[in-house]
Tab-separated table of C-alpha atoms and ligand atoms in Angstrom:
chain	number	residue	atom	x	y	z
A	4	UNK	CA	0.000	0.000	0.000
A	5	UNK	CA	1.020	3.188	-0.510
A	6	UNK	CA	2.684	5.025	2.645
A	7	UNK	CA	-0.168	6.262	5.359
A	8	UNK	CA	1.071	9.742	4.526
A	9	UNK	CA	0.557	9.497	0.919
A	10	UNK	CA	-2.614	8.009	1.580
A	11	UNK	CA	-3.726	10.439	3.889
A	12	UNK	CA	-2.873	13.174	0.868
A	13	UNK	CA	-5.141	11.618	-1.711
A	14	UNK	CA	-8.038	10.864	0.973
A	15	UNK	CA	-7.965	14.884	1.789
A	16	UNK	CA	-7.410	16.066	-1.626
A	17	UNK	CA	-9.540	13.718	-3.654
A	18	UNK	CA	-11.706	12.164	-1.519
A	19	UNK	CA	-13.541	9.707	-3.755
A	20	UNK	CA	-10.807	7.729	-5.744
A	21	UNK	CA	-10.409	4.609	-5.396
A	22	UNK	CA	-7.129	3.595	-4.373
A	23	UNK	CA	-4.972	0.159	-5.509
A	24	UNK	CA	-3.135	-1.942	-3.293
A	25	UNK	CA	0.619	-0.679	-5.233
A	26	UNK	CA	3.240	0.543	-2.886
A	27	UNK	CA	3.287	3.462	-4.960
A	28	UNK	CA	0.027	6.043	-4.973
A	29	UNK	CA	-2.002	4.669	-7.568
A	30	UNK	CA	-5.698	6.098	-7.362
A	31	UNK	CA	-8.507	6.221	-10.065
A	32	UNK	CA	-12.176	7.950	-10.686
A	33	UNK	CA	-15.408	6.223	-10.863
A	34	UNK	CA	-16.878	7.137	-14.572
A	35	UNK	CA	-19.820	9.285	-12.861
A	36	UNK	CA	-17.211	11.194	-11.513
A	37	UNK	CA	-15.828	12.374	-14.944
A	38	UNK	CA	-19.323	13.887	-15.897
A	39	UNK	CA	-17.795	17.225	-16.235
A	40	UNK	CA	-15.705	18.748	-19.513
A	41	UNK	CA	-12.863	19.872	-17.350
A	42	UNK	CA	-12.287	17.413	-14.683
A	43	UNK	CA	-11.972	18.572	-11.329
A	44	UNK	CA	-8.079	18.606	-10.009
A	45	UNK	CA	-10.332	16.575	-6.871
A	46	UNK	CA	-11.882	13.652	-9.595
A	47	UNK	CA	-8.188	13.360	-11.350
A	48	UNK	CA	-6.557	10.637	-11.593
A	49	UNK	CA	-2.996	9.555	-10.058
A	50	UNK	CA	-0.485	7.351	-11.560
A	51	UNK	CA	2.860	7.431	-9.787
A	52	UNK	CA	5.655	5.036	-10.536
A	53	UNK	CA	7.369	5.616	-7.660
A	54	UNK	CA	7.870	7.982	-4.386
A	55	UNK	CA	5.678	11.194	-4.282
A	56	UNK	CA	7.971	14.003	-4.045
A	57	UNK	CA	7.357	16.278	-1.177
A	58	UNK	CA	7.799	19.847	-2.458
A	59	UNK	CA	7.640	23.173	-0.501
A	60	UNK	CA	7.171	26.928	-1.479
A	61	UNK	CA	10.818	26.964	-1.405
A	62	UNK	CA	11.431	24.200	-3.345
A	63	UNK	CA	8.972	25.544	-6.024
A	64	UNK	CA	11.118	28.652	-5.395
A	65	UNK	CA	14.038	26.898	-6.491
A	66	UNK	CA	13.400	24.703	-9.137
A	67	UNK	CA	15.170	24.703	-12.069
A	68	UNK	CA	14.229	22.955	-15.614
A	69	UNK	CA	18.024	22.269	-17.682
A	70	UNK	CA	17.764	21.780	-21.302
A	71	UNK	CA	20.747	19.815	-22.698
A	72	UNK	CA	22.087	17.541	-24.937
A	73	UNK	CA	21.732	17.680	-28.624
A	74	UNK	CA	21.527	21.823	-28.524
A	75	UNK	CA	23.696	24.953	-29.293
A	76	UNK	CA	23.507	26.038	-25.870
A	77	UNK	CA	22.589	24.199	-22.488
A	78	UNK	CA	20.043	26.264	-20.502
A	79	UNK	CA	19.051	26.192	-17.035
A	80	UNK	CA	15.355	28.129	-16.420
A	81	UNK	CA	13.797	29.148	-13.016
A	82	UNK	CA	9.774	29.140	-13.422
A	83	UNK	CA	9.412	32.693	-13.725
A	84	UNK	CA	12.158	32.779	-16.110
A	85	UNK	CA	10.226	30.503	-18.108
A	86	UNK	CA	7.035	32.578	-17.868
A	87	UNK	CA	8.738	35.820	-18.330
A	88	UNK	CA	11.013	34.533	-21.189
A	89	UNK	CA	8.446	32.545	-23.664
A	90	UNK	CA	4.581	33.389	-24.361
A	91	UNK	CA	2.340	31.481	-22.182
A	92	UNK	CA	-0.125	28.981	-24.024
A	93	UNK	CA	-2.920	26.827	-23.053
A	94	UNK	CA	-4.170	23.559	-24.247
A	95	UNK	CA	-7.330	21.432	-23.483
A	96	UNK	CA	-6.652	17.646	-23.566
A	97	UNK	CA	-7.349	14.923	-22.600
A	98	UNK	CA	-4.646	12.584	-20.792
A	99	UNK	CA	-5.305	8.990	-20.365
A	100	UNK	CA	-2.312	6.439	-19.061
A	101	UNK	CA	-1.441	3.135	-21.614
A	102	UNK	CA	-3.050	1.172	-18.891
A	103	UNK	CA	-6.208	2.459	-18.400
A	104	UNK	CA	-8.608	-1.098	-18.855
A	105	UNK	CA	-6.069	-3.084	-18.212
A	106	UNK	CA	-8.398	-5.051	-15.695
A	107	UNK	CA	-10.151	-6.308	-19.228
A	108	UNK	CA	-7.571	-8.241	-20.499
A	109	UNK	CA	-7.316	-11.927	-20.105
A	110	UNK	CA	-5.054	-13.613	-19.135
A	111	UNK	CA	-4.702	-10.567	-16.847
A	112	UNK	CA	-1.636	-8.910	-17.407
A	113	UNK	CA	1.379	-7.366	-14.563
A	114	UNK	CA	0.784	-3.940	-13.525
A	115	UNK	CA	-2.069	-1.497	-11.551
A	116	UNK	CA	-5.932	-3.258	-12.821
A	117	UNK	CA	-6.902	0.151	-13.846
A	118	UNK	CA	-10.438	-0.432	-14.775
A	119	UNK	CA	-12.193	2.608	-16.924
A	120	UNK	CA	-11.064	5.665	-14.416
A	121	UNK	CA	-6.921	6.710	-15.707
A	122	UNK	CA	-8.289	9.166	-17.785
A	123	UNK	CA	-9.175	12.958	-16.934
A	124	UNK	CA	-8.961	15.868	-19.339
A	125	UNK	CA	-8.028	19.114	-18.344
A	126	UNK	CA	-7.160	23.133	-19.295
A	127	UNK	CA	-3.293	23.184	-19.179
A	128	UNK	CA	-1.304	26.137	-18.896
A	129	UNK	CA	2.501	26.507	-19.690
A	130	UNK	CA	4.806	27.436	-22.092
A	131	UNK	CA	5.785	25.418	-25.371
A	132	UNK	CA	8.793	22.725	-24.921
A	133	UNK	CA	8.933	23.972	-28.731
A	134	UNK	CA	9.957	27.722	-27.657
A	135	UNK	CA	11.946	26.682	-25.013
A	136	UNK	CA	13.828	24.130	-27.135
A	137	UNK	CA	14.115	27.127	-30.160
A	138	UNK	CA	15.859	29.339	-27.507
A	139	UNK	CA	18.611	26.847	-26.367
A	140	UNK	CA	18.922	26.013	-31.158
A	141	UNK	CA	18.414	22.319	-31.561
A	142	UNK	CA	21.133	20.671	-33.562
A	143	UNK	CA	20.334	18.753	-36.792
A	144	UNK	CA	21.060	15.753	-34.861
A	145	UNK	CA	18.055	16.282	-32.603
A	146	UNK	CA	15.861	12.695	-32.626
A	147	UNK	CA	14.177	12.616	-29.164
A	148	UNK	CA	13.685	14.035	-26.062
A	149	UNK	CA	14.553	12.655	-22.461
A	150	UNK	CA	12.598	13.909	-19.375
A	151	UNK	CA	13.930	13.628	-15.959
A	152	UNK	CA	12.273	14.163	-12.770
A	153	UNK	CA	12.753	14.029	-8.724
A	154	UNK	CA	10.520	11.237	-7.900
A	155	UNK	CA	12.700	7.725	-7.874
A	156	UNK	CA	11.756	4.178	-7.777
A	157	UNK	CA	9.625	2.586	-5.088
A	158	UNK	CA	12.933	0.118	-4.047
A	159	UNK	CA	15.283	2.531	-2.090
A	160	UNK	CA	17.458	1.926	-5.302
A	161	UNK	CA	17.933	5.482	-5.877
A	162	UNK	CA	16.965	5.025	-9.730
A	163	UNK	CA	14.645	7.271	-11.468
A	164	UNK	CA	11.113	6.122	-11.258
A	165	UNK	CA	10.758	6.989	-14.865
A	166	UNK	CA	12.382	8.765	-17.528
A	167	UNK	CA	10.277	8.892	-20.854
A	168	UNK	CA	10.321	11.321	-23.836
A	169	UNK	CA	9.090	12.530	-27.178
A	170	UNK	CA	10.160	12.349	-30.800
A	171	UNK	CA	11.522	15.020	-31.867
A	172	UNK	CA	8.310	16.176	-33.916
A	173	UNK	CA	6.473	15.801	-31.361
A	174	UNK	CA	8.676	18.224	-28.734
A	175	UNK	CA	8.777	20.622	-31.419
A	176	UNK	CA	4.573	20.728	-32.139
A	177	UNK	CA	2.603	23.509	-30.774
A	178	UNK	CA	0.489	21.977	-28.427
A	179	UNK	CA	3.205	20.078	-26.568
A	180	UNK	CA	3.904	22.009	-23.001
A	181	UNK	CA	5.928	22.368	-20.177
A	182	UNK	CA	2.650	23.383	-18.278
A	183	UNK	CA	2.495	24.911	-14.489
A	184	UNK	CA	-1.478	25.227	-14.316
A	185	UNK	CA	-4.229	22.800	-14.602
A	186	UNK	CA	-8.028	24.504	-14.801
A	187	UNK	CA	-6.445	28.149	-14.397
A	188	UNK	CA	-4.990	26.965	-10.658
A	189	UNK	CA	-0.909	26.470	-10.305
A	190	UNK	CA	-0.156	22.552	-11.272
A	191	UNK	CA	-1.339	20.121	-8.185
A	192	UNK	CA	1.452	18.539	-6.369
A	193	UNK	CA	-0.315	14.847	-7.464
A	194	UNK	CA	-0.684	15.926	-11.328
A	195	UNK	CA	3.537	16.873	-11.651
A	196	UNK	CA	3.572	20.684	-9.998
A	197	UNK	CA	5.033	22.536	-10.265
A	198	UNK	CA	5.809	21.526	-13.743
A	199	UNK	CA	4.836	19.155	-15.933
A	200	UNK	CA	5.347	17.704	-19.870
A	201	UNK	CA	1.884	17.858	-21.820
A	202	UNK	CA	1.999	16.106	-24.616
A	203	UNK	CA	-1.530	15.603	-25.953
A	204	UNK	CA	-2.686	12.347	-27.818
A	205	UNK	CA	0.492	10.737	-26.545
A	206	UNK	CA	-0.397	7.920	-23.283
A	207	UNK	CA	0.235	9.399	-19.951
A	208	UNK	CA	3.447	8.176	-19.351
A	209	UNK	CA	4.648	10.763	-22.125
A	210	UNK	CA	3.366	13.644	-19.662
A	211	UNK	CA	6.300	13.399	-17.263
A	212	UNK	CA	5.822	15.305	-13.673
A	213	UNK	CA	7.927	16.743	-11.874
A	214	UNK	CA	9.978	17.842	-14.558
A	215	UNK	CA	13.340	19.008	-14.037
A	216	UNK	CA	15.527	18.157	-17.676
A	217	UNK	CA	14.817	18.168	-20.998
A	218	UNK	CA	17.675	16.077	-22.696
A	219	UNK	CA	17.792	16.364	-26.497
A	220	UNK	CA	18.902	12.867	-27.256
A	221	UNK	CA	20.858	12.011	-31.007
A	222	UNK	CA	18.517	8.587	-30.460
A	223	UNK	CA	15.145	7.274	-29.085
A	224	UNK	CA	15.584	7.939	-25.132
A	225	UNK	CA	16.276	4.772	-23.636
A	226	UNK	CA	15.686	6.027	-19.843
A	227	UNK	CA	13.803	4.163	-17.087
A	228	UNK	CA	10.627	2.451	-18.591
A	229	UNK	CA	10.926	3.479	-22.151
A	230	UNK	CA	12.940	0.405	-23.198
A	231	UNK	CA	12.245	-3.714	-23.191
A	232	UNK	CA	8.014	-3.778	-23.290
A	233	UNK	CA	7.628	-1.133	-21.490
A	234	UNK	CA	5.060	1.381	-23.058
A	235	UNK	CA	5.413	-0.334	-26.143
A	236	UNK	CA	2.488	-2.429	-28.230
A	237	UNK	CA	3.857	-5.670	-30.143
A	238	UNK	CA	3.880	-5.047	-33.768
A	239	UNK	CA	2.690	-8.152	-35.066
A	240	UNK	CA	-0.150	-9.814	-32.762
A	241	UNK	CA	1.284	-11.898	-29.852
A	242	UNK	CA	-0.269	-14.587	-28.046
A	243	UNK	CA	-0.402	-15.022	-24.048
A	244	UNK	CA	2.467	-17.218	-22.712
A	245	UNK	CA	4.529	-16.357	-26.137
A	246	UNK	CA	8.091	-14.453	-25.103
A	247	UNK	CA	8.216	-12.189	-27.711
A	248	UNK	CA	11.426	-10.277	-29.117
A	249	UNK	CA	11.244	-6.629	-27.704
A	250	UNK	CA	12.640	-5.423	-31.416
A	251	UNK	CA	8.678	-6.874	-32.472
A	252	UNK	CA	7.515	-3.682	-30.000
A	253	UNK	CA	7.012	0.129	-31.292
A	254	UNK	CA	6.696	2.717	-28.001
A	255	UNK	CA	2.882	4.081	-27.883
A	256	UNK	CA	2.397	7.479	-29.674
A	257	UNK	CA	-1.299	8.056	-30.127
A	258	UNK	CA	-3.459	7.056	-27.871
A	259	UNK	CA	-6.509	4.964	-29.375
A	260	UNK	CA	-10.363	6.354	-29.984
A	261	UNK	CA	-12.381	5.611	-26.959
A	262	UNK	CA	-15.631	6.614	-25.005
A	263	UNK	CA	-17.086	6.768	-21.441
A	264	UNK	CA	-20.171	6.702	-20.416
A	265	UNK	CA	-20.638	9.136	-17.517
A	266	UNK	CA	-24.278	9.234	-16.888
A	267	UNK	CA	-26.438	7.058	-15.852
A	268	UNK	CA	-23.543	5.230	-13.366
A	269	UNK	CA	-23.433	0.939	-13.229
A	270	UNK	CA	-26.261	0.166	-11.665
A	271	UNK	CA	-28.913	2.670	-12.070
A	272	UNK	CA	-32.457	2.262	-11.812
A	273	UNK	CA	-35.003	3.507	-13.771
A	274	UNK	CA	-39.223	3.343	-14.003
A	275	UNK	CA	-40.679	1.856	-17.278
A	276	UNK	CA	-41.720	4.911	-19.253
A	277	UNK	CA	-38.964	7.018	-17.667
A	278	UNK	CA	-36.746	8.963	-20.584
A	279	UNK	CA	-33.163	8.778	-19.792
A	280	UNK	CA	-30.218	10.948	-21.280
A	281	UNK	CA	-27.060	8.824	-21.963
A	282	UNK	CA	-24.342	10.762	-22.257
A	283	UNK	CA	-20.490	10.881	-22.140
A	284	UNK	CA	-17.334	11.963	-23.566
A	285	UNK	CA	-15.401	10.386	-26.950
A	286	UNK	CA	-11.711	11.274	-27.859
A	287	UNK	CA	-8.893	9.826	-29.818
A	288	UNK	CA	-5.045	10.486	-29.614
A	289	UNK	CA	-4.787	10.211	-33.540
A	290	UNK	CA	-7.312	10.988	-35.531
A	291	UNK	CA	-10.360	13.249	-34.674
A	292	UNK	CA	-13.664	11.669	-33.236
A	293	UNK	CA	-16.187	11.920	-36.109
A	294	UNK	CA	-19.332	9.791	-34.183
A	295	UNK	CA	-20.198	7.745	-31.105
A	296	UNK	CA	-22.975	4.752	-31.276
A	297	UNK	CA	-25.260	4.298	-28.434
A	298	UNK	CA	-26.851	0.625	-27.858
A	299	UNK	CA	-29.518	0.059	-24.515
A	300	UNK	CA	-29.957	-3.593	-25.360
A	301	UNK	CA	-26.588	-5.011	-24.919
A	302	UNK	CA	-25.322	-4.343	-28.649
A	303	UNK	CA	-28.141	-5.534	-31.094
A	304	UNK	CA	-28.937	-2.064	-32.293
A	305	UNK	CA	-27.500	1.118	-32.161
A	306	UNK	CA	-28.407	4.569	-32.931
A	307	UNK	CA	-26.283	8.009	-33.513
A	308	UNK	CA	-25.651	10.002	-31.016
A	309	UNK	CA	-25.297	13.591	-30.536
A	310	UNK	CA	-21.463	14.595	-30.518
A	311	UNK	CA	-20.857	18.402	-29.101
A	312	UNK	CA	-18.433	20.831	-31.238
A	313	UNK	CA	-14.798	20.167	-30.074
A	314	UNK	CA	-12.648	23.015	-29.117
A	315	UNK	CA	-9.728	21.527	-30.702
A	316	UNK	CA	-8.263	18.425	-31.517
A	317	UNK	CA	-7.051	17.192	-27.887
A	318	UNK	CA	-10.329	17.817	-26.254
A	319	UNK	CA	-12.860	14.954	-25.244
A	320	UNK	CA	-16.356	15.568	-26.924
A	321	UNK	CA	-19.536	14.969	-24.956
A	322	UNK	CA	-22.128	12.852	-26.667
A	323	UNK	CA	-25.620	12.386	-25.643
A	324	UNK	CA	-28.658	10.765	-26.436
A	325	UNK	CA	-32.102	10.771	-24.845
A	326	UNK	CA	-32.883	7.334	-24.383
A	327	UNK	CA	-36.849	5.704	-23.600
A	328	UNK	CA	-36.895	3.030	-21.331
A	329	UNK	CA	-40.428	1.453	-22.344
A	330	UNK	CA	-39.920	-2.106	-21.599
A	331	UNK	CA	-39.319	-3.710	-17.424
A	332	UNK	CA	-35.944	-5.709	-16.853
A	333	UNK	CA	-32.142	-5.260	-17.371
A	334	UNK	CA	-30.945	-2.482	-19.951
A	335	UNK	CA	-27.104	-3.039	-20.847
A	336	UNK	CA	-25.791	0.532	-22.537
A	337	UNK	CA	-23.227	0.823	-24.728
A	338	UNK	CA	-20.863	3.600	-26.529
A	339	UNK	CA	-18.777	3.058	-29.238
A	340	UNK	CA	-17.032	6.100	-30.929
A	341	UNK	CA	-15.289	6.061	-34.555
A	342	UNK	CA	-12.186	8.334	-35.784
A	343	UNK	CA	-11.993	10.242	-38.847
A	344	UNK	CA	-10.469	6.782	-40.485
A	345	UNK	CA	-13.460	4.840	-39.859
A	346	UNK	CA	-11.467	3.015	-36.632
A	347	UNK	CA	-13.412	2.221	-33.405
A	348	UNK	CA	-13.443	0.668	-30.840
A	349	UNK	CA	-13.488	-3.359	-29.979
A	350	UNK	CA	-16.849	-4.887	-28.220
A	351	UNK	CA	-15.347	-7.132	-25.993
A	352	UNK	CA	-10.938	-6.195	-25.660
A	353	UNK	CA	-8.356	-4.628	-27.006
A	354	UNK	CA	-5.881	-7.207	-28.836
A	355	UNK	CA	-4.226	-9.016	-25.738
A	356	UNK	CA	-0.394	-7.528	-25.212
A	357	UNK	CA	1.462	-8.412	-22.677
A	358	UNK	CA	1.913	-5.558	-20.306
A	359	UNK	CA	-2.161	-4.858	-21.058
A	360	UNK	CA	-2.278	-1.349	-22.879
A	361	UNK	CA	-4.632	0.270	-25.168
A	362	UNK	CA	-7.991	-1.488	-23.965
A	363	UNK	CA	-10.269	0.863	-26.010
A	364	UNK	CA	-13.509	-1.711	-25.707
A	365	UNK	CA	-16.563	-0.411	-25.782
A	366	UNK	CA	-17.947	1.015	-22.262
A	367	UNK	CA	-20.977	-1.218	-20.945
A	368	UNK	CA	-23.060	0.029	-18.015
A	369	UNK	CA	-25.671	-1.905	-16.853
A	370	UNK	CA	-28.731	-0.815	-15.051
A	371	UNK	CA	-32.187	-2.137	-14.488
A	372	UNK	CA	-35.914	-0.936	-15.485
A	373	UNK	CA	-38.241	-1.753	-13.051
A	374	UNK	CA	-42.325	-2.227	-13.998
A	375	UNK	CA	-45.132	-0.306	-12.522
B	19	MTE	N1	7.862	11.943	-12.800
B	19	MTE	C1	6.852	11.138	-13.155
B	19	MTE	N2	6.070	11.472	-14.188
B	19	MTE	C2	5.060	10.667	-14.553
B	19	MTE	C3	4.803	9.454	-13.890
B	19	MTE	C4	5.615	9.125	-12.778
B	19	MTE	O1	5.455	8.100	-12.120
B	19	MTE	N3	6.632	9.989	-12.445
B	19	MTE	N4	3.782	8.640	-14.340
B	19	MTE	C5	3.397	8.806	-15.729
B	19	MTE	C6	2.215	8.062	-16.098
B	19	MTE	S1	2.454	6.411	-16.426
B	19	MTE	C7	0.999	8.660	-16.259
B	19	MTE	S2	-0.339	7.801	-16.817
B	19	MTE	C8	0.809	10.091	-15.937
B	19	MTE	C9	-0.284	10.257	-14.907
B	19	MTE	O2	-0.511	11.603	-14.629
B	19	MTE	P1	-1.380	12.029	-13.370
B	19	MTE	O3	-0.842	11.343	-12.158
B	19	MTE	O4	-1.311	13.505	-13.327
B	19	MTE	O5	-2.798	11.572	-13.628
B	19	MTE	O6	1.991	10.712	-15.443
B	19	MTE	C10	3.186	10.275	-16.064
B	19	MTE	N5	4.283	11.069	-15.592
B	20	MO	MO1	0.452	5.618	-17.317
């Protein structure tokens, strides 16, 4: 279990996760909970590798981001100097870890049994990793990024608890951040504050917290959990019990299209004649969310429903559809959303993989209608 104070952090702060047995904090949201566009900073999520960092006002005071490596000139920033130095930009995405529906795969795979609730989406606020980057001149060598951070493994090793990164494309695109606000508040302590990577469409494990180096790497960063299977899908399918050759694995970059049903919650109830609204939100790493499905009877029909105007690309869309419950008895409700490229998402699991990633199913919430 996570240490009593840690614990005692999340149970104050965001009262109604539900937290796994992990000796790291490991904490996820129950789908009602992420009925809202911008989710709470209370209803996020928490995915920590290893130790939570404590971190005062003078610590935050302190910090310092270095940017190295493959670049003209090293450069060391403070966080004002970041926010006096570059313009500040804001993003709305959605970030969702690799694991999230893990607990669907079977056999079950190692690792936290996130079920549907590693996902949140949020306003972030920073300044572009692209500026910063431009202002240090990134040689022609430039492949990847490296991200380092304060927060070390679980195992009184000392290591790094992780060290991932970015393509080089992807550093460099606009709506990649080194962001010190969430919802127009400084960055939460749990969510990477004081500062944080954003890097929307990529899995969470691409937004590294508690950020304090940006290493411009001449080759794909091979720090702590981004080599061997490690946020990686096979590229050719694999079978349980097979022990696949990591050079058959490509690291995750886009996170998959997917849906949530927020409303009603598992195990509703409802009165025959009673109209319901299903609704929810759809998103997609890659690309955009053109149309989500809704089915009340288990799968055997489905009908459109009605997908709200995104913001921009990284932002989930809320879908809704008004729903009459005529007949008495169990009512199984489904979503299923489609990208722009006509891909969507499974009806039972994901492809199995061994470290259980990418579980886009379909979301199934099942309620009952009772008679008069
Ligand atoms: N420094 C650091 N950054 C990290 C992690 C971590 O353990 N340490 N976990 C990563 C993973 S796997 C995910 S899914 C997201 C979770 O972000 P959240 O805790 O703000 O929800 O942070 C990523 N960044
Ligand atoms: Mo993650």
């Amino acid at each position: 279990m996570p240490t009593e104070n840690d614990a005692r952090v999340l149970a104050t702060r965001k009262p109604r996760l539900r937290i796994f047995a992990d000796d790291a904090l490991n904490a996820e949201t129950a789908p009602e909970d992420l009925d809202a566009p911008l989710t709470p900073a209370e209803a996020f999520f928490v995915r920590n590798n290893g130790t939570l960092p404590r971190i005062d006002a003078d610590a935050i005071a302190a910090w310092r981001l270095t940017i190295d490596g493959e670049v003209e000139t090293s450069r060391s920033f403070g966080l004002d100097e970041l926010r006096a130095a570059f313009p500040v930009a804001s993003v709305t995405a959605v970030l969702e870890c690799a694991g999230n529906g893990r607990a669907g795969f079977s056999p079950a795979t190692d690792g936290i049994q996130w079920t549907r609730g590693a996902v949140g989406c949020a306003r972030w606020t920073g300044v572009r990793l692209a500026d910063v980057l431009a202002a240090c001149g990134v040689k022609a060598g430039a492949v990847y990024t490296g991200h380092e951070s304060i927060d070390v493994a679980i195992d009184g090793s000392g290591r790094p608890a992780i060290s991932r990164g970015l393509p080089i494309g992807k550093a460099l695109s606009p709506e990649t951040l080194l962001a010190f606000a969430m919802n127009d508040e400084p960055l939460p302590l749990l969510q990477g504050g004081p500062l944080r990577i954003v890097a929307p469409g990529f899995p969470g494990s691409a937004w590294q917290k508690w950020l304090t180096r940006v290493w411009v790497r001449d080759r794909e960063h091979d720090g702590v959990k981004m080599t061997g299977l490690d946020y990686r899908l096979p590229t050719r399918p694999v079978v349980p019990g097979e022990s696949p050759d990591p050079a058959e694995f490509a690291v995750i970059v886009e996170m998959p299209v997917k849906s949530l049903i927020t409303h009603p919650a598992a195990g509703f109830s409802a009165q025959v004649g009673e109209t319901i609204e299903v609704r929810g939100f759809a998103w997609s790493g890659g690309p955009p969310v053109v149309g989500v499905s809704i089915s009340c009877d288990g799968g055997g029909t489905w009908a459109a429903a009605r997908l709200e105007e995104a913001a921009d690309q990284w932002v989930w869309r809320r879908f809704r559809r008004l729903v009459d419950l005529d007949r008495p008895g169990p009512v199984a409700i489904l979503a299923r959303a489609v990208d722009a490229t006509g891909r969507s998402q499974p009806l039972d699991v994901a492809p199995w993989n061994p470290r259980g990633y990418c579980n886009n199913a379909v979301h199934l919430v099942e309620g009952r209608v009772e008679g008069r």
